[in-house]
């Protein structure tokens, strides 16, 4: 099976636009009638439903942002009675109080379909086993992948996140072809396999579907080698539906993830002005859910920074998005320079001797913000150097290590424009994922304030 829904996934562009425009017009009328929040905001903005005829009219409408979801907590943005929903989920609350989302039966069907499309794009087929290591519960990851896997006809193994011993046992004994989890947890699993001397070739798994947090090519390389898989990106957020808003195709890895835009219409806008940006430019990703019934969202400001573009020569007609650089609220501003942790990750991958395991430590020294970075050196590299003690001062470290340190400082300065206090540390000394998302920033400024 090349596509889960061949007709829609390869729908010619003009037909796709027509479908989106029809769906958008219906959505606008539906929300205006059913959700007082939208009626009030559109009236304040002086827009009538009849003014929105196509997706090109979207910029006339105001954005919906996370605080609006919190102000309407828990159910005031629902467009159907709560009794008509069949499931509630909530965001994992990474950045504050969780936000609630509800699903009608049709919404759950849509969710399952977009996950099934994503699974096929990842290289899954009916009959394969899917070890689902995303957390089950209020988080949309576990149940979302579960239902999509079942719809496709996979054999789903609902392990949930964490429980590393059990994950490894099932990988060996149940012999799944596919695993899904966060990229940081896949790093952890790769390392645990190596630590136990389990060779990736002895496993049956060939595909890892990774998402729920930003990751870069360095992690892809580590996980692909460490687990013997093709690592494919899945993106989503609970407010829009959950995982499966977009997905990479396994044969087009590294060229972006297809957004299932018949259901989720994307825009990229300037993070400061909210103005639409041209195709390919980086900005904040904004989604309008075109088909949801229980809690549709109009122009939802995801806070995620990326770009979107069409690749007309590729397998599907839907638009692609690049990797998420980070959330705009994860952006650090150090001495006036904007920085996402993934930018440091990007530089690290240029060094064969380093692992994509790192931590950014931000502190305040008077009025000045300071940034320190810890990066792990590969075990083999340290062994080759006679295991120097990395706690010692740089001056007494072997030349090779001092040169590596100097080269990293220089490259970070060149690429990011900041001089950072970098320390090279032993492999395994930086916290690992316990099964879910891993926070790679330790912000000492925040803990002081709290
Ligand atoms: P929370 O916002 O509480 O973490 P979610 O579990 O809904 O709640 O997480 C959605 C967010 O996770 C997205 O907005 C995005 O920031 C991040 N995310 C999800 N998938 C990816 C991915 N493939 N790459 C980068 N970031 C991702």
CSV table of C-alpha atoms and ligand atoms in Angstrom, one decimal:
chain,number,residue,atom,x,y,z
A,1,UNK,CA,0.0,0.0,0.0
A,2,UNK,CA,1.5,3.3,-1.1
A,3,UNK,CA,-1.2,5.6,0.3
A,4,UNK,CA,-3.9,5.1,2.9
A,5,UNK,CA,-6.3,7.4,1.0
A,6,UNK,CA,-4.9,7.6,-2.5
A,7,UNK,CA,-7.6,9.9,-3.9
A,8,UNK,CA,-7.2,12.6,-1.3
A,9,UNK,CA,-3.4,12.3,-0.9
A,10,UNK,CA,-2.8,12.9,-4.6
A,11,UNK,CA,-5.8,15.2,-5.2
A,12,UNK,CA,-4.8,17.8,-7.8
A,13,UNK,CA,-4.0,21.2,-6.3
A,14,UNK,CA,-7.1,23.0,-7.8
A,15,UNK,CA,-9.4,20.3,-6.5
A,16,UNK,CA,-7.8,20.4,-3.1
A,17,UNK,CA,-8.2,24.2,-2.9
A,18,UNK,CA,-11.9,23.9,-3.9
A,19,UNK,CA,-12.5,21.3,-1.2
A,20,UNK,CA,-10.8,23.5,1.4
A,21,UNK,CA,-12.7,26.5,0.4
A,22,UNK,CA,-16.0,24.7,0.6
A,23,UNK,CA,-15.1,23.3,4.0
A,24,UNK,CA,-13.9,26.7,5.2
A,25,UNK,CA,-17.2,28.4,4.3
A,26,UNK,CA,-19.2,25.7,6.2
A,27,UNK,CA,-16.9,26.0,9.2
A,28,UNK,CA,-17.2,29.7,9.4
A,29,UNK,CA,-21.0,29.5,9.4
A,30,UNK,CA,-20.9,26.6,11.9
A,31,UNK,CA,-18.7,28.4,14.4
A,32,UNK,CA,-20.5,31.8,14.1
A,33,UNK,CA,-23.8,30.0,15.0
A,34,UNK,CA,-22.5,27.7,17.7
A,35,UNK,CA,-19.6,29.3,19.6
A,36,UNK,CA,-20.2,32.7,21.1
A,37,UNK,CA,-16.4,33.3,21.4
A,38,UNK,CA,-16.0,33.4,17.6
A,39,UNK,CA,-19.1,35.4,17.0
A,40,UNK,CA,-18.0,38.0,19.4
A,41,UNK,CA,-14.5,38.2,18.1
A,42,UNK,CA,-15.4,38.4,14.5
A,43,UNK,CA,-18.0,41.1,15.2
A,44,UNK,CA,-15.4,43.1,17.0
A,45,UNK,CA,-13.1,42.6,14.0
A,46,UNK,CA,-15.9,43.7,11.7
A,47,UNK,CA,-16.0,40.5,9.7
A,48,UNK,CA,-19.1,38.7,8.6
A,49,UNK,CA,-19.2,35.0,7.7
A,50,UNK,CA,-20.1,35.9,4.2
A,51,UNK,CA,-16.8,37.8,3.9
A,52,UNK,CA,-14.9,34.4,4.1
A,53,UNK,CA,-15.2,32.7,0.7
A,54,UNK,CA,-11.8,31.0,0.4
A,55,UNK,CA,-8.7,30.3,2.3
A,56,UNK,CA,-7.2,33.5,0.9
A,57,UNK,CA,-9.7,35.4,3.1
A,58,UNK,CA,-8.4,33.8,6.3
A,59,UNK,CA,-6.1,36.7,7.2
A,60,UNK,CA,-9.2,38.8,7.7
A,61,UNK,CA,-10.0,36.7,10.8
A,62,UNK,CA,-8.3,37.1,14.2
A,63,UNK,CA,-6.1,34.4,15.6
A,64,UNK,CA,-7.1,32.0,18.3
A,65,UNK,CA,-4.3,31.6,20.9
A,66,UNK,CA,-3.6,29.4,23.8
A,67,UNK,CA,-4.8,31.9,26.4
A,68,UNK,CA,-8.2,31.9,24.6
A,69,UNK,CA,-8.4,28.1,25.3
A,70,UNK,CA,-7.5,28.7,28.9
A,71,UNK,CA,-10.1,31.5,29.3
A,72,UNK,CA,-12.7,29.2,27.9
A,73,UNK,CA,-11.6,26.2,30.1
A,74,UNK,CA,-12.9,23.6,30.1
A,75,UNK,CA,-15.7,23.4,27.5
A,76,UNK,CA,-16.7,26.8,26.3
A,77,UNK,CA,-15.1,26.5,22.8
A,78,UNK,CA,-17.0,23.3,22.1
A,79,UNK,CA,-19.4,23.6,19.2
A,80,UNK,CA,-21.5,20.5,20.2
A,81,UNK,CA,-22.9,19.6,23.6
A,82,UNK,CA,-20.3,17.8,25.8
A,83,UNK,CA,-22.7,14.8,26.0
A,84,UNK,CA,-22.3,14.4,22.2
A,85,UNK,CA,-18.5,14.1,22.4
A,86,UNK,CA,-17.1,10.6,22.7
A,87,UNK,CA,-13.7,11.5,24.1
A,88,UNK,CA,-11.8,14.3,25.9
A,89,UNK,CA,-8.1,14.8,25.8
A,90,UNK,CA,-5.8,17.5,27.2
A,91,UNK,CA,-2.4,18.9,26.1
A,92,UNK,CA,0.5,17.6,28.1
A,93,UNK,CA,0.8,20.9,29.8
A,94,UNK,CA,4.4,21.4,28.9
A,95,UNK,CA,3.9,25.2,29.1
A,96,UNK,CA,1.3,25.6,31.8
A,97,UNK,CA,-2.3,24.6,32.6
A,98,UNK,CA,-3.5,21.8,30.3
A,99,UNK,CA,-5.9,22.8,27.5
A,100,UNK,CA,-8.9,20.5,26.9
A,101,UNK,CA,-10.0,19.2,23.6
A,102,UNK,CA,-13.2,17.2,22.7
A,103,UNK,CA,-13.9,14.8,19.9
A,104,UNK,CA,-17.2,13.7,18.2
A,105,UNK,CA,-17.3,10.2,16.7
A,106,UNK,CA,-16.6,11.8,13.3
A,107,UNK,CA,-13.6,13.6,14.8
A,108,UNK,CA,-12.2,10.3,16.2
A,109,UNK,CA,-12.7,8.8,12.7
A,110,UNK,CA,-10.8,11.7,11.2
A,111,UNK,CA,-8.0,11.4,13.8
A,112,UNK,CA,-7.7,7.7,13.1
A,113,UNK,CA,-7.6,8.3,9.3
A,114,UNK,CA,-4.9,11.0,9.5
A,115,UNK,CA,-2.8,8.7,11.7
A,116,UNK,CA,-3.3,5.8,9.3
A,117,UNK,CA,-2.2,8.0,6.4
A,118,UNK,CA,0.8,9.0,8.5
A,119,UNK,CA,1.7,5.4,9.3
A,120,UNK,CA,1.6,4.4,5.6
A,121,UNK,CA,3.7,7.4,4.7
A,122,UNK,CA,6.2,6.2,7.4
A,123,UNK,CA,6.4,2.8,5.7
A,124,UNK,CA,3.8,0.8,7.6
A,125,UNK,CA,1.6,-1.8,6.1
A,126,UNK,CA,-1.4,-3.8,7.4
A,127,UNK,CA,-0.2,-6.8,9.3
A,128,UNK,CA,2.9,-5.2,10.7
A,129,UNK,CA,3.2,-4.9,14.5
A,130,UNK,CA,3.4,-1.4,16.0
A,131,UNK,CA,5.0,-1.1,19.4
A,132,UNK,CA,3.3,2.1,20.7
A,133,UNK,CA,5.6,3.7,23.2
A,134,UNK,CA,3.7,7.0,23.3
A,135,UNK,CA,2.0,7.7,26.6
A,136,UNK,CA,-1.6,6.5,27.0
A,137,UNK,CA,-3.9,8.8,28.9
A,138,UNK,CA,-4.9,12.4,28.5
A,139,UNK,CA,-2.0,13.0,26.2
A,140,UNK,CA,-3.2,12.4,22.6
A,141,UNK,CA,-0.1,10.5,21.5
A,142,UNK,CA,-0.9,7.0,22.8
A,143,UNK,CA,-4.5,6.7,21.9
A,144,UNK,CA,-4.1,8.6,18.7
A,145,UNK,CA,-1.5,6.2,17.3
A,146,UNK,CA,-3.4,3.3,18.7
A,147,UNK,CA,-6.6,3.9,16.8
A,148,UNK,CA,-4.8,4.9,13.6
A,149,UNK,CA,-2.7,1.7,13.8
A,150,UNK,CA,-5.9,-0.4,14.2
A,151,UNK,CA,-7.6,1.3,11.4
A,152,UNK,CA,-4.7,0.5,9.1
A,153,UNK,CA,-4.9,-3.1,10.2
A,154,UNK,CA,-1.7,-3.2,12.2
A,155,UNK,CA,-1.3,-5.2,15.3
A,156,UNK,CA,-0.9,-2.6,18.0
A,157,UNK,CA,1.1,-3.3,21.1
A,158,UNK,CA,-0.1,-0.7,23.6
A,159,UNK,CA,3.0,-0.5,25.8
A,160,UNK,CA,2.8,3.3,26.6
A,161,UNK,CA,5.9,5.4,27.4
A,162,UNK,CA,8.8,4.5,29.7
A,163,UNK,CA,9.3,1.0,31.2
A,164,UNK,CA,12.5,0.6,29.3
A,165,UNK,CA,13.1,-3.0,30.3
A,166,UNK,CA,9.7,-4.0,29.1
A,167,UNK,CA,10.2,-2.0,25.8
A,168,UNK,CA,13.4,-3.9,25.1
A,169,UNK,CA,11.9,-7.3,26.0
A,170,UNK,CA,9.0,-6.7,23.7
A,171,UNK,CA,11.2,-5.5,20.9
A,172,UNK,CA,13.1,-8.8,21.2
A,173,UNK,CA,10.2,-11.2,21.8
A,174,UNK,CA,7.2,-9.7,20.0
A,175,UNK,CA,9.4,-8.7,17.1
A,176,UNK,CA,7.5,-5.6,16.0
A,177,UNK,CA,8.5,-4.0,12.6
A,178,UNK,CA,7.6,-0.5,13.9
A,179,UNK,CA,8.0,1.5,17.0
A,180,UNK,CA,6.7,4.9,17.8
A,181,UNK,CA,7.9,7.2,20.6
A,182,UNK,CA,9.5,10.5,21.2
A,183,UNK,CA,12.9,11.1,19.5
A,184,UNK,CA,14.6,11.5,22.9
A,185,UNK,CA,13.2,8.2,24.1
A,186,UNK,CA,14.4,6.6,20.9
A,187,UNK,CA,17.9,7.9,21.7
A,188,UNK,CA,17.5,6.3,25.1
A,189,UNK,CA,16.4,3.0,23.6
A,190,UNK,CA,19.4,3.1,21.2
A,191,UNK,CA,21.8,3.5,24.1
A,192,UNK,CA,20.1,0.9,26.2
A,193,UNK,CA,20.4,-1.6,23.4
A,194,UNK,CA,24.1,-0.9,23.0
A,195,UNK,CA,24.6,-1.1,26.8
A,196,UNK,CA,23.1,-4.6,26.9
A,197,UNK,CA,25.0,-5.8,23.8
A,198,UNK,CA,21.7,-6.3,21.8
A,199,UNK,CA,22.6,-5.7,18.2
A,200,UNK,CA,20.0,-3.9,16.1
A,201,UNK,CA,20.3,-6.6,13.5
A,202,UNK,CA,18.9,-9.1,16.0
A,203,UNK,CA,15.7,-7.1,16.1
A,204,UNK,CA,12.9,-7.1,13.5
A,205,UNK,CA,12.1,-3.4,13.9
A,206,UNK,CA,12.8,-1.4,10.7
A,207,UNK,CA,10.9,1.9,11.3
A,208,UNK,CA,10.7,4.3,14.2
A,209,UNK,CA,8.1,7.0,14.0
A,210,UNK,CA,9.3,9.9,16.1
A,211,UNK,CA,7.5,13.1,17.2
A,212,UNK,CA,6.0,15.2,20.0
A,213,UNK,CA,9.2,17.3,20.4
A,214,UNK,CA,11.7,18.9,18.1
A,215,UNK,CA,14.6,16.8,16.7
A,216,UNK,CA,17.3,17.2,14.1
A,217,UNK,CA,19.3,15.1,11.6
A,218,UNK,CA,21.9,14.3,14.3
A,219,UNK,CA,19.3,12.4,16.3
A,220,UNK,CA,18.0,10.7,13.1
A,221,UNK,CA,21.6,9.4,12.4
A,222,UNK,CA,22.0,8.2,16.0
A,223,UNK,CA,18.6,6.4,16.2
A,224,UNK,CA,18.8,5.0,12.7
A,225,UNK,CA,22.2,3.4,13.5
A,226,UNK,CA,21.4,2.5,17.1
A,227,UNK,CA,18.1,0.8,16.4
A,228,UNK,CA,18.7,-0.3,12.8
A,229,UNK,CA,15.6,1.6,11.6
A,230,UNK,CA,14.5,4.4,9.3
A,231,UNK,CA,13.5,7.2,11.6
A,232,UNK,CA,10.5,9.2,10.3
A,233,UNK,CA,8.9,12.4,11.7
A,234,UNK,CA,5.4,12.7,12.9
A,235,UNK,CA,4.0,16.1,14.1
A,236,UNK,CA,0.8,17.1,15.8
A,237,UNK,CA,-0.7,18.9,18.7
A,238,UNK,CA,-3.7,18.1,20.8
A,239,UNK,CA,-5.5,21.4,20.0
A,240,UNK,CA,-5.6,20.5,16.3
A,241,UNK,CA,-6.3,16.8,16.7
A,242,UNK,CA,-3.1,15.1,18.2
A,243,UNK,CA,-0.3,13.3,16.3
A,244,UNK,CA,-0.8,12.9,12.6
A,245,UNK,CA,-1.3,16.6,11.6
A,246,UNK,CA,1.7,16.0,9.4
A,247,UNK,CA,4.1,13.2,8.6
A,248,UNK,CA,7.3,12.5,6.7
A,249,UNK,CA,7.3,10.0,3.9
A,250,UNK,CA,10.0,7.3,4.6
A,251,UNK,CA,11.3,7.6,1.1
A,252,UNK,CA,11.5,11.4,1.2
A,253,UNK,CA,13.2,11.7,4.6
A,254,UNK,CA,14.7,15.0,5.3
A,255,UNK,CA,12.5,16.9,2.8
A,256,UNK,CA,9.7,17.8,5.2
A,257,UNK,CA,6.4,16.4,6.5
A,258,UNK,CA,3.2,16.3,4.5
A,259,UNK,CA,0.4,18.3,6.2
A,260,UNK,CA,-3.0,16.6,5.7
A,261,UNK,CA,-4.3,19.8,4.5
A,262,UNK,CA,-7.8,18.6,3.5
A,263,UNK,CA,-8.4,18.6,7.3
A,264,UNK,CA,-5.8,21.1,8.7
A,265,UNK,CA,-5.2,24.2,6.7
A,266,UNK,CA,-1.8,25.7,7.5
A,267,UNK,CA,-0.5,29.2,7.3
A,268,UNK,CA,2.9,30.6,8.4
A,269,UNK,CA,2.9,34.1,9.8
A,270,UNK,CA,5.3,36.6,11.1
A,271,UNK,CA,5.8,35.9,14.8
A,272,UNK,CA,5.7,39.6,15.7
A,273,UNK,CA,3.2,41.1,13.3
A,274,UNK,CA,1.0,38.1,12.5
A,275,UNK,CA,1.2,39.0,8.8
A,276,UNK,CA,1.2,36.0,6.3
A,277,UNK,CA,4.6,35.1,5.0
A,278,UNK,CA,5.5,33.9,1.5
A,279,UNK,CA,5.9,30.1,0.8
A,280,UNK,CA,9.1,28.8,2.3
A,281,UNK,CA,9.7,31.6,4.9
A,282,UNK,CA,10.1,30.8,8.5
A,283,UNK,CA,7.5,31.9,11.0
A,284,UNK,CA,4.7,30.7,13.3
A,285,UNK,CA,2.6,27.8,12.1
A,286,UNK,CA,-1.1,28.6,12.3
A,287,UNK,CA,-3.8,26.0,11.7
A,288,UNK,CA,-7.5,26.0,10.8
A,289,UNK,CA,-9.3,22.7,11.4
A,290,UNK,CA,-11.5,22.4,8.3
A,291,UNK,CA,-13.6,19.3,9.3
A,292,UNK,CA,-13.7,19.0,13.1
A,293,UNK,CA,-17.1,19.0,14.8
A,294,UNK,CA,-16.6,19.1,18.6
A,295,UNK,CA,-13.9,21.8,18.9
A,296,UNK,CA,-12.9,23.2,15.6
A,297,UNK,CA,-10.2,25.9,15.8
A,298,UNK,CA,-9.9,28.9,13.6
A,299,UNK,CA,-6.4,30.2,12.8
A,300,UNK,CA,-4.9,28.6,15.9
A,301,UNK,CA,-1.5,30.1,16.7
A,302,UNK,CA,0.6,27.0,17.5
A,303,UNK,CA,3.7,28.9,18.6
A,304,UNK,CA,5.8,26.4,16.6
A,305,UNK,CA,8.3,27.9,14.3
A,306,UNK,CA,8.8,26.3,10.8
A,307,UNK,CA,8.2,26.9,7.1
A,308,UNK,CA,5.8,25.4,4.6
A,309,UNK,CA,6.3,24.7,0.9
A,310,UNK,CA,5.0,22.5,-2.0
A,311,UNK,CA,7.3,19.9,-3.5
A,312,UNK,CA,5.5,19.2,-6.8
A,313,UNK,CA,7.7,16.4,-7.9
A,314,UNK,CA,7.0,14.3,-4.7
A,315,UNK,CA,4.5,11.5,-4.0
A,316,UNK,CA,1.6,13.6,-2.6
A,317,UNK,CA,0.1,16.9,-3.6
A,318,UNK,CA,-0.3,18.1,0.0
A,319,UNK,CA,2.0,20.9,1.3
A,320,UNK,CA,5.0,20.0,3.4
A,321,UNK,CA,6.4,21.6,6.5
A,322,UNK,CA,10.1,21.7,7.5
A,323,UNK,CA,11.3,20.5,10.9
A,324,UNK,CA,10.0,22.5,13.9
A,325,UNK,CA,12.9,24.7,15.1
A,326,UNK,CA,11.1,25.1,18.5
A,327,UNK,CA,8.2,26.8,20.1
A,328,UNK,CA,8.4,30.6,20.1
A,329,UNK,CA,8.1,30.4,23.9
A,330,UNK,CA,11.2,28.1,24.0
A,331,UNK,CA,13.2,30.7,22.2
A,332,UNK,CA,16.0,32.0,24.4
A,333,UNK,CA,17.3,35.6,24.0
A,334,UNK,CA,20.9,35.7,25.1
A,335,UNK,CA,22.6,39.0,24.9
A,336,UNK,CA,20.1,40.1,22.3
A,337,UNK,CA,20.5,37.0,20.1
A,338,UNK,CA,17.5,34.7,19.5
A,339,UNK,CA,18.3,31.1,20.0
A,340,UNK,CA,16.5,27.7,19.8
A,341,UNK,CA,18.0,24.7,21.4
A,342,UNK,CA,17.8,22.8,18.1
A,343,UNK,CA,20.3,25.3,16.6
A,344,UNK,CA,22.9,24.0,19.0
A,345,UNK,CA,21.8,20.4,18.2
A,346,UNK,CA,22.4,21.3,14.5
A,347,UNK,CA,26.0,22.3,15.1
A,348,UNK,CA,26.8,19.3,17.3
A,349,UNK,CA,25.8,16.9,14.4
A,350,UNK,CA,28.8,18.3,12.4
A,351,UNK,CA,31.2,16.7,14.9
A,352,UNK,CA,31.6,12.9,14.7
A,353,UNK,CA,33.1,12.8,18.1
A,354,UNK,CA,30.0,14.2,19.8
A,355,UNK,CA,26.6,12.8,20.8
A,356,UNK,CA,23.3,14.6,20.2
A,357,UNK,CA,22.9,14.6,24.0
A,358,UNK,CA,23.2,18.1,25.3
A,359,UNK,CA,21.8,20.5,27.8
A,360,UNK,CA,21.5,24.3,27.8
A,361,UNK,CA,21.8,26.0,31.2
A,362,UNK,CA,20.6,29.5,31.4
A,363,UNK,CA,21.4,31.7,34.4
A,364,UNK,CA,21.4,35.3,35.3
A,365,UNK,CA,24.4,37.2,36.4
A,366,UNK,CA,23.2,40.7,37.4
A,367,UNK,CA,21.3,42.1,34.4
A,368,UNK,CA,23.1,39.7,32.0
A,369,UNK,CA,21.8,36.3,30.9
A,370,UNK,CA,24.4,33.6,30.7
A,371,UNK,CA,24.3,30.4,28.7
A,372,UNK,CA,26.3,27.4,29.4
A,373,UNK,CA,26.2,24.2,27.2
A,374,UNK,CA,27.1,20.7,28.2
A,375,UNK,CA,27.7,18.3,25.3
A,376,UNK,CA,28.5,14.6,25.6
A,377,UNK,CA,31.6,13.1,23.9
A,378,UNK,CA,31.2,9.7,22.4
A,379,UNK,CA,32.5,6.8,24.5
A,380,UNK,CA,34.8,5.4,21.8
A,381,UNK,CA,36.4,8.8,21.4
A,382,UNK,CA,37.3,9.0,25.1
A,383,UNK,CA,38.5,5.5,25.1
A,384,UNK,CA,40.9,6.2,22.2
A,385,UNK,CA,42.3,9.1,24.2
A,386,UNK,CA,42.9,6.9,27.3
A,387,UNK,CA,39.8,8.1,29.1
A,388,UNK,CA,40.8,11.6,30.2
A,389,UNK,CA,39.0,13.0,33.2
A,390,UNK,CA,36.7,15.6,31.7
A,391,UNK,CA,36.2,17.3,35.1
A,392,UNK,CA,39.8,18.5,34.8
A,393,UNK,CA,40.5,21.9,33.4
A,394,UNK,CA,40.8,22.2,29.7
A,395,UNK,CA,44.5,23.0,30.0
A,396,UNK,CA,45.3,19.4,31.2
A,397,UNK,CA,43.1,17.6,28.7
A,398,UNK,CA,44.7,15.9,25.7
A,399,UNK,CA,45.3,18.1,22.7
A,400,UNK,CA,42.7,16.3,20.6
A,401,UNK,CA,40.0,17.1,23.1
A,402,UNK,CA,41.1,20.7,23.5
A,403,UNK,CA,41.0,21.1,19.7
A,404,UNK,CA,37.5,19.6,19.6
A,405,UNK,CA,36.4,22.0,22.3
A,406,UNK,CA,37.9,24.9,20.5
A,407,UNK,CA,36.4,23.9,17.1
A,408,UNK,CA,32.9,23.6,18.7
A,409,UNK,CA,33.1,27.0,20.4
A,410,UNK,CA,34.2,28.5,17.0
A,411,UNK,CA,31.5,26.8,15.0
A,412,UNK,CA,28.8,27.8,17.4
A,413,UNK,CA,30.1,31.4,17.3
A,414,UNK,CA,30.1,31.4,13.5
A,415,UNK,CA,26.7,29.8,13.1
A,416,UNK,CA,24.7,31.2,16.0
A,417,UNK,CA,26.6,34.4,16.7
A,418,UNK,CA,27.2,33.7,20.4
A,419,UNK,CA,30.2,32.7,22.5
A,420,UNK,CA,29.0,30.0,24.8
A,421,UNK,CA,30.6,28.4,27.8
A,422,UNK,CA,30.8,24.9,26.5
A,423,UNK,CA,31.8,21.9,28.5
A,424,UNK,CA,32.4,18.5,27.1
A,425,UNK,CA,31.1,15.8,29.4
A,426,UNK,CA,31.1,12.0,29.8
A,427,UNK,CA,28.5,10.1,27.8
A,428,UNK,CA,25.5,9.3,29.9
A,429,UNK,CA,26.0,12.3,32.3
A,430,UNK,CA,23.1,14.4,30.9
A,431,UNK,CA,19.5,13.4,31.8
A,432,UNK,CA,17.8,11.1,29.4
A,433,UNK,CA,14.1,10.8,28.4
A,434,UNK,CA,12.0,8.7,30.9
A,435,UNK,CA,9.7,7.9,28.1
A,436,UNK,CA,8.1,11.2,27.1
A,437,UNK,CA,9.3,14.6,26.1
A,438,UNK,CA,12.8,15.7,27.2
A,439,UNK,CA,13.5,19.3,28.3
A,440,UNK,CA,17.0,20.1,27.1
A,441,UNK,CA,17.0,23.5,28.7
A,442,UNK,CA,17.7,24.1,32.4
A,443,UNK,CA,16.5,27.6,33.1
A,444,UNK,CA,17.9,28.7,36.5
A,445,UNK,CA,16.3,32.1,36.0
A,446,UNK,CA,12.9,30.6,36.2
A,447,UNK,CA,13.5,28.5,39.3
A,448,UNK,CA,14.8,31.6,41.1
A,449,UNK,CA,11.7,33.6,40.3
A,450,UNK,CA,9.3,30.8,41.4
B,1,LIG,P1,2.0,20.4,25.0
B,1,LIG,O1,1.8,21.6,24.2
B,1,LIG,O2,1.5,20.5,26.4
B,1,LIG,O3,3.3,19.8,24.9
B,1,LIG,P2,1.0,18.4,23.0
B,1,LIG,O4,1.3,17.1,23.6
B,1,LIG,O5,-0.2,18.6,22.3
B,1,LIG,O6,1.0,19.4,24.2
B,1,LIG,O7,2.3,18.8,22.2
B,1,LIG,C1,2.2,19.5,21.0
B,1,LIG,C2,3.5,20.2,20.7
B,1,LIG,O8,4.6,19.3,20.7
B,1,LIG,C3,3.5,20.9,19.4
B,1,LIG,O9,2.9,22.2,19.4
B,1,LIG,C4,5.1,21.0,19.1
B,1,LIG,O10,5.6,22.1,19.9
B,1,LIG,C5,5.6,19.7,19.7
B,1,LIG,N1,5.7,18.7,18.7
B,1,LIG,C6,4.9,17.7,18.3
B,1,LIG,N2,5.4,17.0,17.3
B,1,LIG,C7,6.6,17.5,17.0
B,1,LIG,C8,7.6,17.2,16.0
B,1,LIG,N3,7.5,16.2,15.2
B,1,LIG,N4,8.7,18.0,16.0
B,1,LIG,C9,8.8,19.1,16.8
B,1,LIG,N5,7.9,19.4,17.7
B,1,LIG,C10,6.8,18.6,17.9
